[in-house]
Each structure stands twice: as C-alpha cells, then as structure tokens.
XYZ file of C-alpha atoms in Angstrom:
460
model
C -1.545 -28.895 3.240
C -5.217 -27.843 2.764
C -4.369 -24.055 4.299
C -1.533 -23.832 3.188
C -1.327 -20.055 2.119
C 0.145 -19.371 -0.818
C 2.860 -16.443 -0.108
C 2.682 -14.132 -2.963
C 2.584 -10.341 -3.180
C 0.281 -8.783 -5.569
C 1.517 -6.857 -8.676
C -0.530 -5.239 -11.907
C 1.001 -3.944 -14.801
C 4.459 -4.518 -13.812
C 7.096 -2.376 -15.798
C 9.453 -3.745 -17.976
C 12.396 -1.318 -19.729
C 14.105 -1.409 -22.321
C 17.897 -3.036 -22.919
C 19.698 -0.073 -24.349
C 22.119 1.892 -22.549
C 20.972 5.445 -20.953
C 21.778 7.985 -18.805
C 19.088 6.691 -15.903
C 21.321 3.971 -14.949
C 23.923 6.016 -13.895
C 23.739 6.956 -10.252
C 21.813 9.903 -9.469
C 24.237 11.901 -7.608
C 26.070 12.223 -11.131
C 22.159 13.199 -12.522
C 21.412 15.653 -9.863
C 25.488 17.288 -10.658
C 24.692 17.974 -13.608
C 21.169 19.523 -13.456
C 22.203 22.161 -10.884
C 25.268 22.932 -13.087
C 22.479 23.446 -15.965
C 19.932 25.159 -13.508
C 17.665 23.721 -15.815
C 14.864 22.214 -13.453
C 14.737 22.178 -8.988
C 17.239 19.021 -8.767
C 15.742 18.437 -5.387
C 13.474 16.603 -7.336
C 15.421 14.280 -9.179
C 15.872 12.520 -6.395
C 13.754 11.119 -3.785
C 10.978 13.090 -4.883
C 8.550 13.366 -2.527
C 7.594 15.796 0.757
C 8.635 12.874 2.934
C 5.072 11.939 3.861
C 6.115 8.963 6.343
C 8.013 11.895 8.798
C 4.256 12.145 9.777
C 4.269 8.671 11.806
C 7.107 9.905 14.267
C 9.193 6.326 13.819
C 12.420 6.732 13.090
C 13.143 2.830 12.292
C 10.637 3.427 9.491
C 12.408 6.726 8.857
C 15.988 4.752 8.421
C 14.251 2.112 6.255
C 12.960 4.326 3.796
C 15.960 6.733 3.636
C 18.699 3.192 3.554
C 15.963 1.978 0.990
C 16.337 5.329 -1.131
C 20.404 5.068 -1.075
C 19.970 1.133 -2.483
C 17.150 2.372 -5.121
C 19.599 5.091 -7.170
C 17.102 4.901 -10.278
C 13.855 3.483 -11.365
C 15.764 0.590 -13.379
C 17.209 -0.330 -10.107
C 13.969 -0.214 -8.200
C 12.222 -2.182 -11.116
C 14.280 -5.026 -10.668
C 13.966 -5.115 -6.819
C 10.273 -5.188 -7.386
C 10.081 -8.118 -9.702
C 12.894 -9.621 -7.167
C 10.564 -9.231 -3.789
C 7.601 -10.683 -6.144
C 9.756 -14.089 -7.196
C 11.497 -14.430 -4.228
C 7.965 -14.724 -2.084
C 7.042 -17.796 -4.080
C 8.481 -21.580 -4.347
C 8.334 -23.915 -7.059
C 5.511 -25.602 -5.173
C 3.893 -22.923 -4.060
C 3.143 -21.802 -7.617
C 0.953 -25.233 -8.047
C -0.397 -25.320 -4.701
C -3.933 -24.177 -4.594
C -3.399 -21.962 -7.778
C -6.973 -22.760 -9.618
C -8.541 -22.082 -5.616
C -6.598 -18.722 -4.879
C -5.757 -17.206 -7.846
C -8.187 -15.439 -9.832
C -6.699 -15.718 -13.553
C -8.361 -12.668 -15.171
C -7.059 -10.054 -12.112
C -3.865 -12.020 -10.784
C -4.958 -11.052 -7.542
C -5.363 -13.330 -4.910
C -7.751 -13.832 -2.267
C -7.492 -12.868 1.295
C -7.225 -15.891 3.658
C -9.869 -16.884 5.725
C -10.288 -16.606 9.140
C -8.149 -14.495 11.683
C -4.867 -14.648 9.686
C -3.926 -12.680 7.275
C -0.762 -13.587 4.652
C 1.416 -11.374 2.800
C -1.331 -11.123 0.196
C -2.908 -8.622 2.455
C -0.338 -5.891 1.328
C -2.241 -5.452 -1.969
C 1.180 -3.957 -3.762
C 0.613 -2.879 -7.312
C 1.711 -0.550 -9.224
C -0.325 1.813 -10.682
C 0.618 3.173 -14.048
C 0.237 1.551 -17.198
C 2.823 -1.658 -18.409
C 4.421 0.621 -21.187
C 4.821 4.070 -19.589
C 8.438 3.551 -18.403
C 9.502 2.522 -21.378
C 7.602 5.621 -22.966
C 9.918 7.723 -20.850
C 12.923 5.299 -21.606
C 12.883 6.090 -25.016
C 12.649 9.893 -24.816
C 15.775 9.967 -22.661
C 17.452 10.745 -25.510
C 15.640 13.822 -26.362
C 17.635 17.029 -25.076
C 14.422 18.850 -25.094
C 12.817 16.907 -22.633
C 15.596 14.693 -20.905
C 15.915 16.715 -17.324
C 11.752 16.364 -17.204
C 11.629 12.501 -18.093
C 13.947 12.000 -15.206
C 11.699 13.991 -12.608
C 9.106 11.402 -13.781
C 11.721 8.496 -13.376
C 12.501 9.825 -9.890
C 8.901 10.448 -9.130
C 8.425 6.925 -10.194
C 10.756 5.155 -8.416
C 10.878 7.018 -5.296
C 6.873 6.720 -4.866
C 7.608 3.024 -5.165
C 10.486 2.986 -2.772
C 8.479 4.266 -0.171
C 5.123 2.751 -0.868
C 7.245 -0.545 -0.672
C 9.105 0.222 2.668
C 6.564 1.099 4.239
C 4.171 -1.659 3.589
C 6.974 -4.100 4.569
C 7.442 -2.484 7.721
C 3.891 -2.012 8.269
C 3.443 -5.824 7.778
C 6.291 -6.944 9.895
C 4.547 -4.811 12.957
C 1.264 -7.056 12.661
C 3.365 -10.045 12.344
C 4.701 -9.234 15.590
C 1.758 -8.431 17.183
C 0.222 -12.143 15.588
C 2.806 -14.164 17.134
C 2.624 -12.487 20.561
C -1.438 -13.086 19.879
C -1.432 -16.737 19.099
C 1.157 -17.806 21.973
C -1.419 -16.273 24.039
C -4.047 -17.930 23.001
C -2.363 -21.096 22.907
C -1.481 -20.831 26.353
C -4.947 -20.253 27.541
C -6.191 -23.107 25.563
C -3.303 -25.445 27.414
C -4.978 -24.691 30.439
C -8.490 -24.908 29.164
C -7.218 -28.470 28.039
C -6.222 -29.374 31.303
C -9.704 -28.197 33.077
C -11.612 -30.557 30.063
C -9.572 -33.156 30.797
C -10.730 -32.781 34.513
C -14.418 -32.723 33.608
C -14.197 -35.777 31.495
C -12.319 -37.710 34.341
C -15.257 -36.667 36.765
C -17.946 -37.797 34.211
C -18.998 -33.965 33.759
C -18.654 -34.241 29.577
C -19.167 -36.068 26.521
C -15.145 -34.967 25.738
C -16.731 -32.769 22.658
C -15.459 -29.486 24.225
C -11.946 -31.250 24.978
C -11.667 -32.030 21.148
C -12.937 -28.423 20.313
C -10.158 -27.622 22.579
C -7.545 -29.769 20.876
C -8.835 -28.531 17.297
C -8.281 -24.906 18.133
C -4.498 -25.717 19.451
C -3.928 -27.643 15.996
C -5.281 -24.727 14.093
C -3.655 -22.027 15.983
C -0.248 -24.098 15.473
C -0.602 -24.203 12.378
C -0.973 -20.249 11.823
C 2.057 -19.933 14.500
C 4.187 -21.729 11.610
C 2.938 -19.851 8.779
C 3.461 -16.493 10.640
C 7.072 -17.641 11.317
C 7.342 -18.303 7.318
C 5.661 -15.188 6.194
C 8.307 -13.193 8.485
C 10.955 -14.904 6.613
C 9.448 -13.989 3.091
C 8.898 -10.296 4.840
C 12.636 -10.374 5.878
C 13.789 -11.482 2.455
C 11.762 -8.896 0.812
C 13.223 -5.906 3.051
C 16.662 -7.241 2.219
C 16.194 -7.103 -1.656
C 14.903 -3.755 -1.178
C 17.652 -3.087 1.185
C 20.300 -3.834 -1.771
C 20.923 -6.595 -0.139
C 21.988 -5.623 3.554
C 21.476 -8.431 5.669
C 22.370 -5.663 9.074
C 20.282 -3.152 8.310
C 17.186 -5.616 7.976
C 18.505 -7.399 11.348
C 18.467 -3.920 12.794
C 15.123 -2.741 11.390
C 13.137 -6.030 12.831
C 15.146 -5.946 15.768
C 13.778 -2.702 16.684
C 9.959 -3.498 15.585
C 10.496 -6.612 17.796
C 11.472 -4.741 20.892
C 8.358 -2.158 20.225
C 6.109 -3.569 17.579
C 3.811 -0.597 18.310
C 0.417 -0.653 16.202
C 0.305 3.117 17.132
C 1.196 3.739 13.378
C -1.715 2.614 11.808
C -3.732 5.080 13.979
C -1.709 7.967 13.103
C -3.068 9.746 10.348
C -2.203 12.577 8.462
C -4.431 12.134 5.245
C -7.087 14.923 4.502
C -10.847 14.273 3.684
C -10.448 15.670 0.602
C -7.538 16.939 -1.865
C -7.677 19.094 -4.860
C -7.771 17.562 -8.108
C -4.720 19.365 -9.267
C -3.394 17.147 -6.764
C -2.503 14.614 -9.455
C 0.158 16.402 -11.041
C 2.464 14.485 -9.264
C 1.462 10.968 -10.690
C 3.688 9.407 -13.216
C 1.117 9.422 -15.966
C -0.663 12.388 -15.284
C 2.797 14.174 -15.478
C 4.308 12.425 -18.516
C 0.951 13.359 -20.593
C 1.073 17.058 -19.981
C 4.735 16.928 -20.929
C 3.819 15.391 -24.232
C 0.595 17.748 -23.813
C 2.963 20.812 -23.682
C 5.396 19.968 -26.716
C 2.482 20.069 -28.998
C 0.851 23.468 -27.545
C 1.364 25.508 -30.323
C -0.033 22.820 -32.734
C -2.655 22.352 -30.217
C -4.047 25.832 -29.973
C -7.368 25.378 -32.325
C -8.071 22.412 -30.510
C -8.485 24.240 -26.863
C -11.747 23.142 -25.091
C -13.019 24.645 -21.931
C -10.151 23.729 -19.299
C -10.660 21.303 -16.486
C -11.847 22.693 -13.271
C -9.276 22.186 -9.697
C -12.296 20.734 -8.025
C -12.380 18.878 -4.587
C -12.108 15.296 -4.814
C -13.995 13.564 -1.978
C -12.973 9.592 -2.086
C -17.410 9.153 -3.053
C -18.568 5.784 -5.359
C -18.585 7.704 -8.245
C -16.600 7.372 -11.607
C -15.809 10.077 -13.629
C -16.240 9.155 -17.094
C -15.796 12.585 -18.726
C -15.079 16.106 -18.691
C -19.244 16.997 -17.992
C -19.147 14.811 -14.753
C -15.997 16.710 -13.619
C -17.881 20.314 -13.593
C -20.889 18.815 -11.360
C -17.805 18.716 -8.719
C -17.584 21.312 -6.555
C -15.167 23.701 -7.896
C -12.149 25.100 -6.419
C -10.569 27.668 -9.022
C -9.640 26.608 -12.427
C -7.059 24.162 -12.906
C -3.675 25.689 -12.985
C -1.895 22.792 -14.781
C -4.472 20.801 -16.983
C -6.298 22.329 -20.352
C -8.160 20.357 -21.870
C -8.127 19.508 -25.801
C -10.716 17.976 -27.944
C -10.554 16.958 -31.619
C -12.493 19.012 -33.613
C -11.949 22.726 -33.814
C -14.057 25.747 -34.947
C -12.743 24.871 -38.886
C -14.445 21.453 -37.785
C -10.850 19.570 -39.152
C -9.624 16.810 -36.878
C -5.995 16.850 -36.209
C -3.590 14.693 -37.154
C -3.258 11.207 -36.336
C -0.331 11.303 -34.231
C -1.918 14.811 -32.608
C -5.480 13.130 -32.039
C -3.660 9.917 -30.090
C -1.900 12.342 -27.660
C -4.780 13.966 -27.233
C -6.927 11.214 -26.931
C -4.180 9.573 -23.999
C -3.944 12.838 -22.064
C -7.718 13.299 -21.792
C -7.940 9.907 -20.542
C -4.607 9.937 -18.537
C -6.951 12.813 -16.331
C -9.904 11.211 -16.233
C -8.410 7.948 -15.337
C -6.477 9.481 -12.258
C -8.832 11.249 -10.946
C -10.737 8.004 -10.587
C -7.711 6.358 -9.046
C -7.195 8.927 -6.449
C -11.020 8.718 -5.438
C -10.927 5.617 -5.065
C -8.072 5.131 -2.952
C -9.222 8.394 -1.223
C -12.535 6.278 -0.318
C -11.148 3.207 0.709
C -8.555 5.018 3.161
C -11.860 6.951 4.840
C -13.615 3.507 5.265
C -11.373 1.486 6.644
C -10.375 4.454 9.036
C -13.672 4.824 9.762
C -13.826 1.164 10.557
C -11.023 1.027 12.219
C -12.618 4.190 14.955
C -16.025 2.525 14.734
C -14.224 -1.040 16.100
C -12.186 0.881 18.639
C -15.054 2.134 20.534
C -16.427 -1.761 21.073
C -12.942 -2.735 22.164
C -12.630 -0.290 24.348
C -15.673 -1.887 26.133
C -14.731 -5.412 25.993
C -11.434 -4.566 27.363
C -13.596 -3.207 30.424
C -15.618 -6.445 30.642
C -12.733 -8.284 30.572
C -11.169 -6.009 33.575
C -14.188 -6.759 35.358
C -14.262 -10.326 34.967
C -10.592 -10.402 35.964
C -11.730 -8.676 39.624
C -14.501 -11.411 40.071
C -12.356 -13.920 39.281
C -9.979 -12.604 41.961
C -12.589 -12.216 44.429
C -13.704 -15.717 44.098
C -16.935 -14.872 41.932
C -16.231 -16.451 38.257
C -14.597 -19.612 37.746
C -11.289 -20.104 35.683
C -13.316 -21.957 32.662
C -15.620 -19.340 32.269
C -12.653 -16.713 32.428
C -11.052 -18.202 30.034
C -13.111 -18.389 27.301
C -14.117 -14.936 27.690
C -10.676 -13.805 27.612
C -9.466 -16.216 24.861
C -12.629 -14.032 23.016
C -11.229 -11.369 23.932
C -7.843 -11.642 22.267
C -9.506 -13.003 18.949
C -11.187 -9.462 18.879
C -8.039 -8.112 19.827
C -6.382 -9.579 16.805
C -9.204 -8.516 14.630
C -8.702 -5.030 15.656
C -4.987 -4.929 14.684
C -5.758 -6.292 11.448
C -8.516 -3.756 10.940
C -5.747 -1.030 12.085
C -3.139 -2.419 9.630
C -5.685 -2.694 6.733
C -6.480 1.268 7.485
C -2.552 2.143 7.003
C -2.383 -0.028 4.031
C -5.437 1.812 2.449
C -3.536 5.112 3.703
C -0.100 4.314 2.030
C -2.036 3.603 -1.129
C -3.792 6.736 -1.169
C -0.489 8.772 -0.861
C 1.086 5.902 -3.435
C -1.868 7.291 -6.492
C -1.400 10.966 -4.858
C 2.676 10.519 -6.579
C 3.656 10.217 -3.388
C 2.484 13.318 -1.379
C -0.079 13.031 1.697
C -2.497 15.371 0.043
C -1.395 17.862 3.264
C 1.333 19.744 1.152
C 2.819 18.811 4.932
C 4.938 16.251 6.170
C-alpha cells in the first residue's frame, strides 16, 4: 500500500555488552544490600536513580507505569535487551522492504515523519544518547574494586534514565492515539452526512458530483489512517508489554485507564526551566564515567591543570560549543564545582603519555559534547512549547467561531453544508493542536532524558 507507514521506532548508537558474567546482572536489591553494608556510596542511587521528574505531571497511571517498569528493568543488561526487543518487535518482515529506499535515510537511520495529519510511531524520536561502546567501557571495569560501587551508579543512571524516558514516551503516545481515533470517527461521521447532502445536490442537478468524490476521497483516506492508528496501538501495546517484563495486566490496566481519560493535559504541564546550569550534566552517563576515569588519574594529572570550566547558564540558543574559549563567553554562574579541565602540554612543555593524553582528550570532549546535547534539547523543548502556546491562542478562537456558527445554525441562519465543513475544519486543527502538544512533551522528556534524567528543577 502506497501509505503504508512503516512502524519503526528510532534508535542511534544502540548499546551492546559484553558476554561475560558480572555482578550487574544480579538483581539490584542484592547490589543496593551490599553497598549500605559497605557505606561506601548513597545506595539510593543505585537504583532508580533519578528525582522522579514525571511526579510533576500529577498522573498516577503514568506514575504506576514507570515504577512497574522500574521493578521489570532490575539492571541496565535487562533494560538493553528490552530496548532492542521494543525496536524488533515494531517491525515485520515486510515492513523492513516496504518503502525502505523512500523512508529511511541510510546515513542517519532515522526515518521521516509521515505526511499529512497522522503521525506514526516514528514520531517518538527514541534514541539513546551516549556513545555505542560506553556500556561496555563500564562493563569491563566492573571488576575493578576501586571503582565497582561508582560504575554501577552509572549503570543505574543509565538504565533508569532509559526506563523512564521509554515509559513515558509510550504512554505519551498511546494518549494521542486515543485522542486520533476519537478525531477521525468524528470526522468520518461528518463526512457521512456531508455525503448524503452531495448526493442530494447531484440528484437536483445542483453539481458536477466533483465535491461528492472529494467527499468519498476524504472517507477512503481517513479509513485508511483509522486502520493504521488501530495497528500502531497494537505495536504501542506490544512495546509497553516488553517493557513491562512481559505483563500482559498491567498493560491492559495502563490503556484501560488512558482510554477512559486520554487527557492531553500532560503535554501542557510543564515543569522544565528556561535555563539550567551547566554543572547540570553531571548526571549524564558519559559526562559521569569521564570524570571517574578523570579522577583516577588526578595525581598524574596535576601538571596538566588548565583553567577549570566555568558553571555557566545554558540557555537551549543555536549555538555549538566547540571549545573551552566559547564556554567563558557564557554567562557565568560560579566556577564549576565538578569539572577541571586538562590540556596536554604543561609548563615543562612534555605531553603526557599516550594512554594519559586519550583520557584526556575523551573527557574534554565528553564536556563539550554534552553541553551541546543539553542545549540542544533545551532549545527544541522551548520551541515547540512555544509553539504549542502560540497555536493555543488561534484555537481558542476557532473554537469560538465554531460556537457561534453552532447558534446560527440553531437559529435557522447557516445551513448544515456550510456547518459542516467549517466544523470538519475545525477538528483537523483540533488534531493538529494535539499533535503539536504531544510533540512539546516529547521534546520535554528528551530534554530531561540528556539532563541524566533530572528536570533541571532539582524538584519533582
């Protein structure tokens, strides 16, 4: 089928780990045991690390999923797995062929958002952020007593970022699905009756029967999408479930409940800041597993200390940060209170050596390179908000004009044709709104996705 969409959600860099045997795939209850009887690090963050950033939309069905999803997710292994899972399990054997040279763009893997007023399960946009090989980087220094406790707060910051990036984005998804459905039967029955009135006109002699086949076009095209969003609920469903370990109730009860009140209230409500600190991104995966490399070497590093990074404000602009001089045009905060900065000559002018030079070399860029991520996603989120106000404002005003036609319609003044194209408009817009509010909370969940999974509030 030419529009056929092609039902695949978007991944970059997935991780792979390695096959030996470790201490992460044990469950974490036994982890977090033993790290308060070795008081060696806060075990509160060993597991579901995060300051619970989704207790900000006020929905405890989203609040179930992600905690249920968290119990089925005991380690980053696990979660790794489920990831790959959700990815394979959204595409068929002939869904892989169909359209691929069209939709696919072969040097990103991403794929195109459909056309139109529809939007697939493409319009998630889940990636994952960090490099391919920095899991197994921290996979292979389980072993090392000196750093073992730390490389699981990065595993757990890893996997419980993903957990409820994932969760949310599903249940974010299945809301607009709802709301789709509900849209398209709408519109479908207004067309019916618009079909009926053409069909009048023509049998009086009043048409050429073009708007009757415009008519009968729309219906075809709007069944169509009907049958795709039933498809792409299914895919949604399976991809809760595999998240879900599995539990076939708990996603029954989770779209049960967004079916009874699939309230697009969520997307409005948001608890994201204008602008965060750059220290901020000491709670990324990469960011964090640098400066623990970063710290083992200090005392070899000590001739190599530069001027330190500056905690400046990061303000989602266009602008890349390509080095350490466009950081201090930034308006400064204080000085950074986790990141020093190295560089690889020192007053006696000798480089370090080779192995010393790399990590500093991967630090300095592992900074750099997140505080570009977290502008950017800090940017999108403040557009698409921003669009999303801007758009509310206009329908706020065609759901008055449509009020308004209603009463003349009533009193005799407008004719049923004319009211129902205008509100058959009307509900396209509608539609376009909720997408425009769903695309906001997806750009929203990102942003606290590069944060490491914090709002950039310090709040819940």
């Amino acid at each position: 089928m030419k529009n056929k969409i092609l039902v695949l959600l978007i991944f970059t860099g997935i991780v792979s780990f390695s096959n030996k045997t470790n201490n992460l795939s044990q469950d974490y209850k036994n982890i977090i045991d033993q790290a308060k009887k070795d008081a060696k690090i806060n075990y509160k963050l060993l597991y579901g690390y995060t300051n619970k950033w989704w207790l900000g939309y006020n929905d405890e069905a989203l609040n179930n999923f992600i905690g249920n999803a968290f119990t089925a997710s005991t380690n980053a292994k696990t979660m790794q797995k489920k990831m790959s899972d959700i990815q394979n399990s959204s595409r068929t054997k002939s869904e892989e062929s169909t359209d691929k040279t069209e939709r696919i763009n072969r040097k990103t893997n991403e794929v195109k958002l459909v056309s139109g007023d529809f939007y697939g399960p493409d319009s998630l946009k889940i990636r994952l952020i960090y490099p391919a090989d920095l899991i197994n980087k921290l996979d292979a220094m389980t072993s090392n007593k000196n750093s073992e406790l730390e490389v699981l707060e990065l595993e757990a910051k890893w996997a419980s970022s993903s957990v409820s990036m994932l969760a949310a984005k599903l249940y974010g998804y299945y809301i607009y699905l709802e709301n789709e459905e509900k849209n398209i039967k709408e519109r479908l029955d207004i067309l019916a009756e618009l079909e009926k009135l053409e069909e009048i006109k023509l049998s009086l002699k009043r048409g050429d029967g073009e708007s009757l086949i415009n008519v009968q076009n729309l219906k075809i095209k709007l069944e169509n999408q009907l049958s795709e969003n039933a498809s792409n609920k299914k895919t949604t469903e399976r991809s809760m479930e595999i998240l879900l370990g599995g539990n076939k109730q708990d996603v029954k009860n989770i779209t049960a409940g967004i079916k009874n009140n699939p309230d697009t209230g969520i997307y409005k409500k948001i608890r994201r800041p204008d602008r965060v600190p750059s220290d901020s991104i000491k709670d990324r995966v990469d960011a964090g597993f640098y400066l623990m490399l970063i710290k083992a070497e200090r005392d070899s590093l000590y001739s190599y200390t530069a001027p330190g990074y500056d905690n400046f404000w990061i303000t989602g602009d266009s602008e890349d940060i390509t080095s350490y001089e466009q950081t201090a045009k930034r308006e400064k905060i204080t000085d950074s209170l986790y990141f020093q900065r190295y560089e690889e000559n020192n007053f006696f002018d000798q480089k370090p050596a080779a192995g010393l030079l790399k990590t500093i070399t991967q630090y300095n860029s592992a900074i750099l390179n997140s505080y570009n991520e977290v502008n950017t996603a800090l940017g999108n989120a403040k557009t698409d908000y921003s669009t999303l106000v801007n758009d509310d404002k206009i329908f706020e005003e065609q759901k008055s004009i449509l009020a308004d036609k209603k009463n003349k319609l009533d009193a005799g003044m407008v004719s049923k044709y004319d009211y129902y194209n205008i509100q058959y408009n009307y509900l396209t817009q509608e539609l376009s709104n909720i997408q425009l509010g769903f695309k906001s909370f997806i750009s929203e969940v990102d942003f606290i996705y590069n944060l490491g999974g914090q709002n950039g509030t310090g709040k819940k």
